[in-house]
Amino acid sequence: MSIHDLVAEDQPENFSFSAENEDKIVKIIAKYPEGRQASAVMPLLDLAQRQHDNWIPMKAIELIAERLGMAKIRVLEVASFYTMYNLKPVGKYFLQLCGTTPCMLRGSDDVTRCIKDKLGISSGEMTSDGKFSLLEVECLGACVNAPIIQVNDDFYEDLDYDSTETLIGALSKDAPPPIGSVKMRSGSQAETGPTSLEKIAAKSQKKKSEKTAGTLAEQGRN
Amino acid sequence: MPKLMVNSIEVEVEQGASVLQACEEAGFEIPRFCYHERLSIAGNCRMCLVDMERAPKPIASCAMPAADGMVISTQTDRVKKAREGVMEFLLVNHPLDCPICDQGGECDLQDQAMGYGHDGSRYKEAKRAVEEKQMGPLIKTIMTRCIHCTRCVRFATEVAGVPDLGAIGRGEQVEITTYLEKTIASELSANVIDLCPVGALTSKPYAFISRPWELNKTESIDVMDAQGSNIRIDARGNQVLRVMPRLNEDVNEEWISDKARFAIDGLKTQRLDKPYVRRDNGKLEAASWDEAFAAIAKKLKKVKPNNFGVIAGDQIDAETLFAMKLMMEKIGSPHMDCRQDGADIDGNARGSYLFNSTIAGIDEADAILIIGSNPRIEAPVMNARIRKQYLASGLPIAHIGQSVDLTYPAEYLGSNAAILTEIAENNHPFCNTLQSANNPMIIVGNGVYTRNDAKALLHYISEIIKTFDVVHKGWNGFNAVHNAASRVAGLDIGFLPGKSGKSARAMLADAADEKLAMIWLLGADEIDTSKLENTFVVYQGHHGDVGAHCADVILPGATYTEKNGLFLNFEGRVQEVRRAAFPPGDAKDDWSIIRAFSAVIGQPLPFDTHEACRQMLVSSFPHFAEIGQIRSSRWKKIGKSGKISDEPISAGLTEFYMTCPISRASQTMADSRTSRENNTKQIAAE
């Protein structure tokens, strides 16, 4: 994969951080000792990616290099090493589908098939309207709720063919369903409810629902 | 000093040495790809695995510090198996295209696969292929062959100081590239060709030219700059095909500049292979040696000795300069000069024109002030040594002259000559640095020597040296950087205006005023030849450059690859160039041309062979016999107080690639210059 395959062909003319991100940059750089600003390269790349439709243009890499006193190639090395930095545009909903062993055993192949059926894309591809893109990734670290799709920053768990279809349907209408297990289980609790430590579980369940209610009420006020 | 056992041999190594170095010390060769003594340790090729007692698995010896009481074995079955395994993995994605690979015959991977690898491969799957990268006109890439040792990346970042190279991607997708495939912006870039242990980075101009076993190797010295980098000239038949660096810790370590390596294609073009004489019709026509000599002798007879002068160029060996000086004494003219650039250097104070700290001495410096020089282009390998010391010690470096990127942070003090007076009067912020330094270095370039007020500037530099104790017992911190390879030898021999003699500048001025009837240009091309229109010009040299164009008689000479001769680098180190090929056509050794002409005018010089000429040179100047050595000289106050002009101080050179007749005739150098200019333009456009 040469550099030309690695990065997007159409690059924006310019890139600058938003005022809000500029404030964040100051705080991020201040975390590292004097002369070690280069350590801030990863959070800055992340900021740039979040600001720029979930992908990092070359101009941002150059800007970060200049900001941190690094050679451009050093920043590009980091950005191209980590798969979580996108150097090419991705869809509005960037689906990262886990295909590692536990997810595979729990039916991630069905999820892949559903995406192919509904959206017509395979790993590394984007729908023509730019709404979805898919990338098969390695373990997302939530194996107990396998299979999993990460949509931008959020996890959707316990998927199968049908629930993936529902998820895609909701996303196409820009109405993302609540995140977490689509089977509505709490965390990684057994589907049938707690089988041990039931009292503690009930207590924490109660606390959690109060909290959620509070947050929802707050949201309602806003 | 840790003591350890390697294969039951006890060795003691320096604190901080690696297990690999300890093994070498004990006399056991450890195969390696990524490890290189002059680069940081990467530890990524895994070829140097050895067994360590009580370690559960083999260790990478390059990255393991040697410790007291270690027991290392390099000959166990496990080590053998580990090496075979690593070799097999390295070859998984390495193409087996040795027959068409330029590295073939001098390839570490090839050699070590023979020495430590399996006899066959078990890999039946598809190999990966990698696109070629653009790295400019000097470095050819076949990136499929790359084994990701990252030596080139570390060289560019650490030694050359231009972090242009990097490894992008990860895992099987890793590729070495420059940022957006730009030319590497370094004067030392081609050293990555030598560093590359496989055929991924090879020489572009030498591509598919020859195999290493077909070449005759001649150990010689580079004359493209005045550092005197040690080189090996590889020739096949009478053609010089490539130049490689030779190890000399005191001079160039194991690097050479791109010009030293690649200007050699200029040896083939624009050559003067026959004597020429300008006929009455004003045209230069080929002639015999006798005709050419007769034409000069005829003119010389008419011209008074006082009306005849010689200017020697930058790549003339000491013997030729010596022979010319003897002949001038016989003719009776005091007008000779080896400083064609007009540098105002006092030939009597040897300590004032040498790089007294020596290049190796840079490793002990703790402050450097560079005045009127851009060492990055004037002596790139020496500049890398400064960078090395900067990386090791972080010493303060300041720079007076043009603002340039020296590849290490240098405080730019400005270009105003008055700064020197401020420092001399202890009235400048940099004085504190000089004051607190034990081994300060002052590097003075041709940008100072070629000024009209050079004497005044040198006076202030002398003051600075006195005030800040730059020269003291055990340390001489005054350093001159010359750009001409023959400069120090010329000054030592005294190829300078004799009593009431004229300097090169004065000769040219007089020639313009028709006060100099005849001039002999001994390989001098870096002069304003428009001033010689009304002068009878004899040009002795090897290329049809500006000097030959204005000549009335051309005497074809030999280049540095075609003669034996002595050169003194700017440290004053005596080194020997050796003949790797013969001069083309009728061209002759320069000393012999002078010897022959001296006979024509009835004043034969007292030697008939090159050896005899050198014998005589040595008997007059004994230090020329000390090959490889420096005869150190005492520092003497130089300069004369005077008025300093407002003219800003500039560097001695502003151009790297095309600075002499050979490099100007070189297509490779022209291409390099264009590609570097395009780089700059691209950056400017951004």
mmCIF file with all atom_site columns, C-alpha atoms in Angstrom, chain B residues 255-387:
data_model
loop_
_atom_site.group_PDB
_atom_site.id
_atom_site.type_symbol
_atom_site.label_atom_id
_atom_site.label_alt_id
_atom_site.label_comp_id
_atom_site.label_asym_id
_atom_site.label_entity_id
_atom_site.label_seq_id
_atom_site.pdbx_PDB_ins_code
_atom_site.Cartn_x
_atom_site.Cartn_y
_atom_site.Cartn_z
_atom_site.occupancy
_atom_site.B_iso_or_equiv
_atom_site.pdbx_formal_charge
_atom_site.auth_seq_id
_atom_site.auth_comp_id
_atom_site.auth_asym_id
_atom_site.auth_atom_id
_atom_site.pdbx_PDB_model_num
ATOM 1   C CA . TRP B 1 255 ? 30.054 8.673  5.173   1.00 0.00 ? 255 TRP B CA 1
ATOM 2   C CA . ILE B 1 256 ? 30.671 10.687 2.037   1.00 0.00 ? 256 ILE B CA 1
ATOM 3   C CA . SER B 1 257 ? 28.712 13.459 0.434   1.00 0.00 ? 257 SER B CA 1
ATOM 4   C CA . ASP B 1 258 ? 26.485 12.930 -2.571  1.00 0.00 ? 258 ASP B CA 1
ATOM 5   C CA . LYS B 1 259 ? 28.841 15.042 -4.649  1.00 0.00 ? 259 LYS B CA 1
ATOM 6   C CA . ALA B 1 260 ? 31.841 12.886 -3.769  1.00 0.00 ? 260 ALA B CA 1
ATOM 7   C CA . ARG B 1 261 ? 29.865 9.808  -4.712  1.00 0.00 ? 261 ARG B CA 1
ATOM 8   C CA . PHE B 1 262 ? 28.018 10.881 -7.806  1.00 0.00 ? 262 PHE B CA 1
ATOM 9   C CA . ALA B 1 263 ? 29.912 13.667 -9.564  1.00 0.00 ? 263 ALA B CA 1
ATOM 10  C CA . ILE B 1 264 ? 31.992 10.983 -11.281 1.00 0.00 ? 264 ILE B CA 1
ATOM 11  C CA . ASP B 1 265 ? 29.815 10.854 -14.364 1.00 0.00 ? 265 ASP B CA 1
ATOM 12  C CA . GLY B 1 266 ? 31.332 14.270 -15.018 1.00 0.00 ? 266 GLY B CA 1
ATOM 13  C CA . LEU B 1 267 ? 34.666 12.517 -15.542 1.00 0.00 ? 267 LEU B CA 1
ATOM 14  C CA . LYS B 1 268 ? 33.407 11.194 -18.853 1.00 0.00 ? 268 LYS B CA 1
ATOM 15  C CA . THR B 1 269 ? 32.055 14.348 -20.415 1.00 0.00 ? 269 THR B CA 1
ATOM 16  C CA . GLN B 1 270 ? 33.582 17.663 -21.465 1.00 0.00 ? 270 GLN B CA 1
ATOM 17  C CA . ARG B 1 271 ? 37.055 16.151 -21.196 1.00 0.00 ? 271 ARG B CA 1
ATOM 18  C CA . LEU B 1 272 ? 40.106 17.717 -22.725 1.00 0.00 ? 272 LEU B CA 1
ATOM 19  C CA . ASP B 1 273 ? 41.901 14.855 -24.430 1.00 0.00 ? 273 ASP B CA 1
ATOM 20  C CA . LYS B 1 274 ? 44.180 16.725 -26.812 1.00 0.00 ? 274 LYS B CA 1
ATOM 21  C CA . PRO B 1 275 ? 46.255 19.855 -26.600 1.00 0.00 ? 275 PRO B CA 1
ATOM 22  C CA . TYR B 1 276 ? 44.663 22.801 -28.364 1.00 0.00 ? 276 TYR B CA 1
ATOM 23  C CA . VAL B 1 277 ? 46.175 25.976 -29.757 1.00 0.00 ? 277 VAL B CA 1
ATOM 24  C CA . ARG B 1 278 ? 44.277 29.090 -30.813 1.00 0.00 ? 278 ARG B CA 1
ATOM 25  C CA . ARG B 1 279 ? 45.266 29.748 -34.414 1.00 0.00 ? 279 ARG B CA 1
ATOM 26  C CA . ASP B 1 280 ? 45.501 33.084 -36.133 1.00 0.00 ? 280 ASP B CA 1
ATOM 27  C CA . ASN B 1 281 ? 41.871 32.781 -37.221 1.00 0.00 ? 281 ASN B CA 1
ATOM 28  C CA . GLY B 1 282 ? 40.885 32.926 -33.573 1.00 0.00 ? 282 GLY B CA 1
ATOM 29  C CA . LYS B 1 283 ? 39.766 29.299 -33.419 1.00 0.00 ? 283 LYS B CA 1
ATOM 30  C CA . LEU B 1 284 ? 40.997 26.658 -31.020 1.00 0.00 ? 284 LEU B CA 1
ATOM 31  C CA . GLU B 1 285 ? 42.365 23.734 -32.979 1.00 0.00 ? 285 GLU B CA 1
ATOM 32  C CA . ALA B 1 286 ? 43.746 20.398 -31.858 1.00 0.00 ? 286 ALA B CA 1
ATOM 33  C CA . ALA B 1 287 ? 47.511 20.328 -31.846 1.00 0.00 ? 287 ALA B CA 1
ATOM 34  C CA . SER B 1 288 ? 50.369 18.126 -30.792 1.00 0.00 ? 288 SER B CA 1
ATOM 35  C CA . TRP B 1 289 ? 52.069 18.539 -27.457 1.00 0.00 ? 289 TRP B CA 1
ATOM 36  C CA . ASP B 1 290 ? 55.138 19.940 -29.243 1.00 0.00 ? 290 ASP B CA 1
ATOM 37  C CA . GLU B 1 291 ? 53.069 22.546 -31.043 1.00 0.00 ? 291 GLU B CA 1
ATOM 38  C CA . ALA B 1 292 ? 51.303 23.546 -27.859 1.00 0.00 ? 292 ALA B CA 1
ATOM 39  C CA . PHE B 1 293 ? 54.524 23.844 -25.890 1.00 0.00 ? 293 PHE B CA 1
ATOM 40  C CA . ALA B 1 294 ? 56.152 25.775 -28.753 1.00 0.00 ? 294 ALA B CA 1
ATOM 41  C CA . ALA B 1 295 ? 53.276 28.236 -28.813 1.00 0.00 ? 295 ALA B CA 1
ATOM 42  C CA . ILE B 1 296 ? 53.617 28.854 -25.080 1.00 0.00 ? 296 ILE B CA 1
ATOM 43  C CA . ALA B 1 297 ? 57.413 29.076 -25.225 1.00 0.00 ? 297 ALA B CA 1
ATOM 44  C CA . LYS B 1 298 ? 57.210 31.542 -28.102 1.00 0.00 ? 298 LYS B CA 1
ATOM 45  C CA . LYS B 1 299 ? 54.884 33.795 -26.170 1.00 0.00 ? 299 LYS B CA 1
ATOM 46  C CA . LEU B 1 300 ? 56.837 33.407 -22.942 1.00 0.00 ? 300 LEU B CA 1
ATOM 47  C CA . LYS B 1 301 ? 59.993 34.542 -24.678 1.00 0.00 ? 301 LYS B CA 1
ATOM 48  C CA . LYS B 1 302 ? 58.291 37.788 -25.647 1.00 0.00 ? 302 LYS B CA 1
ATOM 49  C CA . VAL B 1 303 ? 56.776 38.400 -22.249 1.00 0.00 ? 303 VAL B CA 1
ATOM 50  C CA . LYS B 1 304 ? 58.785 39.718 -19.344 1.00 0.00 ? 304 LYS B CA 1
ATOM 51  C CA . PRO B 1 305 ? 58.696 37.403 -16.329 1.00 0.00 ? 305 PRO B CA 1
ATOM 52  C CA . ASN B 1 306 ? 57.035 40.165 -14.397 1.00 0.00 ? 306 ASN B CA 1
ATOM 53  C CA . ASN B 1 307 ? 54.202 40.118 -16.896 1.00 0.00 ? 307 ASN B CA 1
ATOM 54  C CA . PHE B 1 308 ? 53.423 36.444 -16.428 1.00 0.00 ? 308 PHE B CA 1
ATOM 55  C CA . GLY B 1 309 ? 51.438 34.815 -13.661 1.00 0.00 ? 309 GLY B CA 1
ATOM 56  C CA . VAL B 1 310 ? 49.953 31.512 -12.565 1.00 0.00 ? 310 VAL B CA 1
ATOM 57  C CA . ILE B 1 311 ? 46.660 30.865 -10.789 1.00 0.00 ? 311 ILE B CA 1
ATOM 58  C CA . ALA B 1 312 ? 46.186 27.367 -9.434  1.00 0.00 ? 312 ALA B CA 1
ATOM 59  C CA . GLY B 1 313 ? 42.769 25.814 -9.052  1.00 0.00 ? 313 GLY B CA 1
ATOM 60  C CA . ASP B 1 314 ? 41.094 23.802 -6.331  1.00 0.00 ? 314 ASP B CA 1
ATOM 61  C CA . GLN B 1 315 ? 41.834 20.210 -7.278  1.00 0.00 ? 315 GLN B CA 1
ATOM 62  C CA . ILE B 1 316 ? 45.557 20.303 -7.959  1.00 0.00 ? 316 ILE B CA 1
ATOM 63  C CA . ASP B 1 317 ? 47.817 17.803 -6.237  1.00 0.00 ? 317 ASP B CA 1
ATOM 64  C CA . ALA B 1 318 ? 50.713 19.012 -4.128  1.00 0.00 ? 318 ALA B CA 1
ATOM 65  C CA . GLU B 1 319 ? 53.372 17.645 -6.480  1.00 0.00 ? 319 GLU B CA 1
ATOM 66  C CA . THR B 1 320 ? 52.008 19.667 -9.391  1.00 0.00 ? 320 THR B CA 1
ATOM 67  C CA . LEU B 1 321 ? 51.841 22.812 -7.293  1.00 0.00 ? 321 LEU B CA 1
ATOM 68  C CA . PHE B 1 322 ? 55.404 22.191 -6.181  1.00 0.00 ? 322 PHE B CA 1
ATOM 69  C CA . ALA B 1 323 ? 56.610 21.600 -9.740  1.00 0.00 ? 323 ALA B CA 1
ATOM 70  C CA . MET B 1 324 ? 54.855 24.751 -10.902 1.00 0.00 ? 324 MET B CA 1
ATOM 71  C CA . LYS B 1 325 ? 56.373 26.755 -8.103  1.00 0.00 ? 325 LYS B CA 1
ATOM 72  C CA . LEU B 1 326 ? 59.846 25.532 -9.029  1.00 0.00 ? 326 LEU B CA 1
ATOM 73  C CA . MET B 1 327 ? 59.281 26.406 -12.651 1.00 0.00 ? 327 MET B CA 1
ATOM 74  C CA . MET B 1 328 ? 58.038 29.878 -11.754 1.00 0.00 ? 328 MET B CA 1
ATOM 75  C CA . GLU B 1 329 ? 61.189 30.397 -9.717  1.00 0.00 ? 329 GLU B CA 1
ATOM 76  C CA . LYS B 1 330 ? 63.236 29.387 -12.755 1.00 0.00 ? 330 LYS B CA 1
ATOM 77  C CA . ILE B 1 331 ? 61.249 31.690 -15.018 1.00 0.00 ? 331 ILE B CA 1
ATOM 78  C CA . GLY B 1 332 ? 61.656 34.382 -12.438 1.00 0.00 ? 332 GLY B CA 1
ATOM 79  C CA . SER B 1 333 ? 58.092 35.461 -11.909 1.00 0.00 ? 333 SER B CA 1
ATOM 80  C CA . PRO B 1 334 ? 56.755 36.048 -8.395  1.00 0.00 ? 334 PRO B CA 1
ATOM 81  C CA . HIS B 1 335 ? 53.113 36.100 -9.538  1.00 0.00 ? 335 HIS B CA 1
ATOM 82  C CA . MET B 1 336 ? 51.506 32.883 -8.422  1.00 0.00 ? 336 MET B CA 1
ATOM 83  C CA . ASP B 1 337 ? 48.536 32.141 -6.258  1.00 0.00 ? 337 ASP B CA 1
ATOM 84  C CA . CYS B 1 338 ? 46.612 29.078 -5.184  1.00 0.00 ? 338 CYS B CA 1
ATOM 85  C CA . ARG B 1 339 ? 43.690 31.165 -3.912  1.00 0.00 ? 339 ARG B CA 1
ATOM 86  C CA . GLN B 1 340 ? 41.616 31.654 -7.041  1.00 0.00 ? 340 GLN B CA 1
ATOM 87  C CA . ASP B 1 341 ? 38.625 32.739 -4.956  1.00 0.00 ? 341 ASP B CA 1
ATOM 88  C CA . GLY B 1 342 ? 40.668 35.669 -3.672  1.00 0.00 ? 342 GLY B CA 1
ATOM 89  C CA . ALA B 1 343 ? 40.776 34.408 -0.097  1.00 0.00 ? 343 ALA B CA 1
ATOM 90  C CA . ASP B 1 344 ? 43.021 36.592 2.002   1.00 0.00 ? 344 ASP B CA 1
ATOM 91  C CA . ILE B 1 345 ? 44.915 33.945 3.949   1.00 0.00 ? 345 ILE B CA 1
ATOM 92  C CA . ASP B 1 346 ? 48.307 34.572 5.469   1.00 0.00 ? 346 ASP B CA 1
ATOM 93  C CA . GLY B 1 347 ? 50.534 31.749 4.284   1.00 0.00 ? 347 GLY B CA 1
ATOM 94  C CA . ASN B 1 348 ? 53.075 32.333 7.020   1.00 0.00 ? 348 ASN B CA 1
ATOM 95  C CA . ALA B 1 349 ? 50.835 31.486 9.942   1.00 0.00 ? 349 ALA B CA 1
ATOM 96  C CA . ARG B 1 350 ? 50.019 27.816 9.381   1.00 0.00 ? 350 ARG B CA 1
ATOM 97  C CA . GLY B 1 351 ? 47.964 27.586 12.539  1.00 0.00 ? 351 GLY B CA 1
ATOM 98  C CA . SER B 1 352 ? 45.698 30.284 11.224  1.00 0.00 ? 352 SER B CA 1
ATOM 99  C CA . TYR B 1 353 ? 44.493 28.422 8.179   1.00 0.00 ? 353 TYR B CA 1
ATOM 100 C CA . LEU B 1 354 ? 44.016 24.917 9.532   1.00 0.00 ? 354 LEU B CA 1
ATOM 101 C CA . PHE B 1 355 ? 41.064 23.230 11.134  1.00 0.00 ? 355 PHE B CA 1
ATOM 102 C CA . ASN B 1 356 ? 43.121 22.980 14.292  1.00 0.00 ? 356 ASN B CA 1
ATOM 103 C CA . SER B 1 357 ? 40.654 21.219 16.569  1.00 0.00 ? 357 SER B CA 1
ATOM 104 C CA . THR B 1 358 ? 40.567 18.444 13.963  1.00 0.00 ? 358 THR B CA 1
ATOM 105 C CA . ILE B 1 359 ? 37.380 16.827 12.796  1.00 0.00 ? 359 ILE B CA 1
ATOM 106 C CA . ALA B 1 360 ? 37.586 14.162 15.474  1.00 0.00 ? 360 ALA B CA 1
ATOM 107 C CA . GLY B 1 361 ? 38.076 16.993 17.959  1.00 0.00 ? 361 GLY B CA 1
ATOM 108 C CA . ILE B 1 362 ? 34.506 18.114 17.317  1.00 0.00 ? 362 ILE B CA 1
ATOM 109 C CA . ASP B 1 363 ? 33.535 15.227 19.594  1.00 0.00 ? 363 ASP B CA 1
ATOM 110 C CA . GLU B 1 364 ? 35.117 17.107 22.489  1.00 0.00 ? 364 GLU B CA 1
ATOM 111 C CA . ALA B 1 365 ? 33.827 20.595 21.715  1.00 0.00 ? 365 ALA B CA 1
ATOM 112 C CA . ASP B 1 366 ? 31.346 22.188 24.099  1.00 0.00 ? 366 ASP B CA 1
ATOM 113 C CA . ALA B 1 367 ? 30.460 25.341 22.159  1.00 0.00 ? 367 ALA B CA 1
ATOM 114 C CA . ILE B 1 368 ? 30.722 26.207 18.500  1.00 0.00 ? 368 ILE B CA 1
ATOM 115 C CA . LEU B 1 369 ? 30.633 29.555 16.732  1.00 0.00 ? 369 LEU B CA 1
ATOM 116 C CA . ILE B 1 370 ? 30.415 29.340 12.958  1.00 0.00 ? 370 ILE B CA 1
ATOM 117 C CA . ILE B 1 371 ? 31.402 32.468 11.044  1.00 0.00 ? 371 ILE B CA 1
ATOM 118 C CA . GLY B 1 372 ? 30.942 32.924 7.309   1.00 0.00 ? 372 GLY B CA 1
ATOM 119 C CA . SER B 1 373 ? 30.487 29.295 6.459   1.00 0.00 ? 373 SER B CA 1
ATOM 120 C CA . ASN B 1 374 ? 27.680 26.905 5.676   1.00 0.00 ? 374 ASN B CA 1
ATOM 121 C CA . PRO B 1 375 ? 29.309 23.631 6.651   1.00 0.00 ? 375 PRO B CA 1
ATOM 122 C CA . ARG B 1 376 ? 26.239 21.756 5.502   1.00 0.00 ? 376 ARG B CA 1
ATOM 123 C CA . ILE B 1 377 ? 27.181 22.356 1.881   1.00 0.00 ? 377 ILE B CA 1
ATOM 124 C CA . GLU B 1 378 ? 30.872 23.177 2.237   1.00 0.00 ? 378 GLU B CA 1
ATOM 125 C CA . ALA B 1 379 ? 31.805 20.049 4.186   1.00 0.00 ? 379 ALA B CA 1
ATOM 126 C CA . PRO B 1 380 ? 28.643 17.989 4.680   1.00 0.00 ? 380 PRO B CA 1
ATOM 127 C CA . VAL B 1 381 ? 30.366 15.092 6.404   1.00 0.00 ? 381 VAL B CA 1
ATOM 128 C CA . MET B 1 382 ? 32.031 17.405 8.911   1.00 0.00 ? 382 MET B CA 1
ATOM 129 C CA . ASN B 1 383 ? 28.649 19.021 9.452   1.00 0.00 ? 383 ASN B CA 1
ATOM 130 C CA . ALA B 1 384 ? 27.229 15.602 10.315  1.00 0.00 ? 384 ALA B CA 1
ATOM 131 C CA . ARG B 1 385 ? 29.976 15.318 12.922  1.00 0.00 ? 385 ARG B CA 1
ATOM 132 C CA . ILE B 1 386 ? 28.840 18.581 14.471  1.00 0.00 ? 386 ILE B CA 1
ATOM 133 C CA . ARG B 1 387 ? 25.316 17.252 14.500  1.00 0.00 ? 387 ARG B CA 1
#
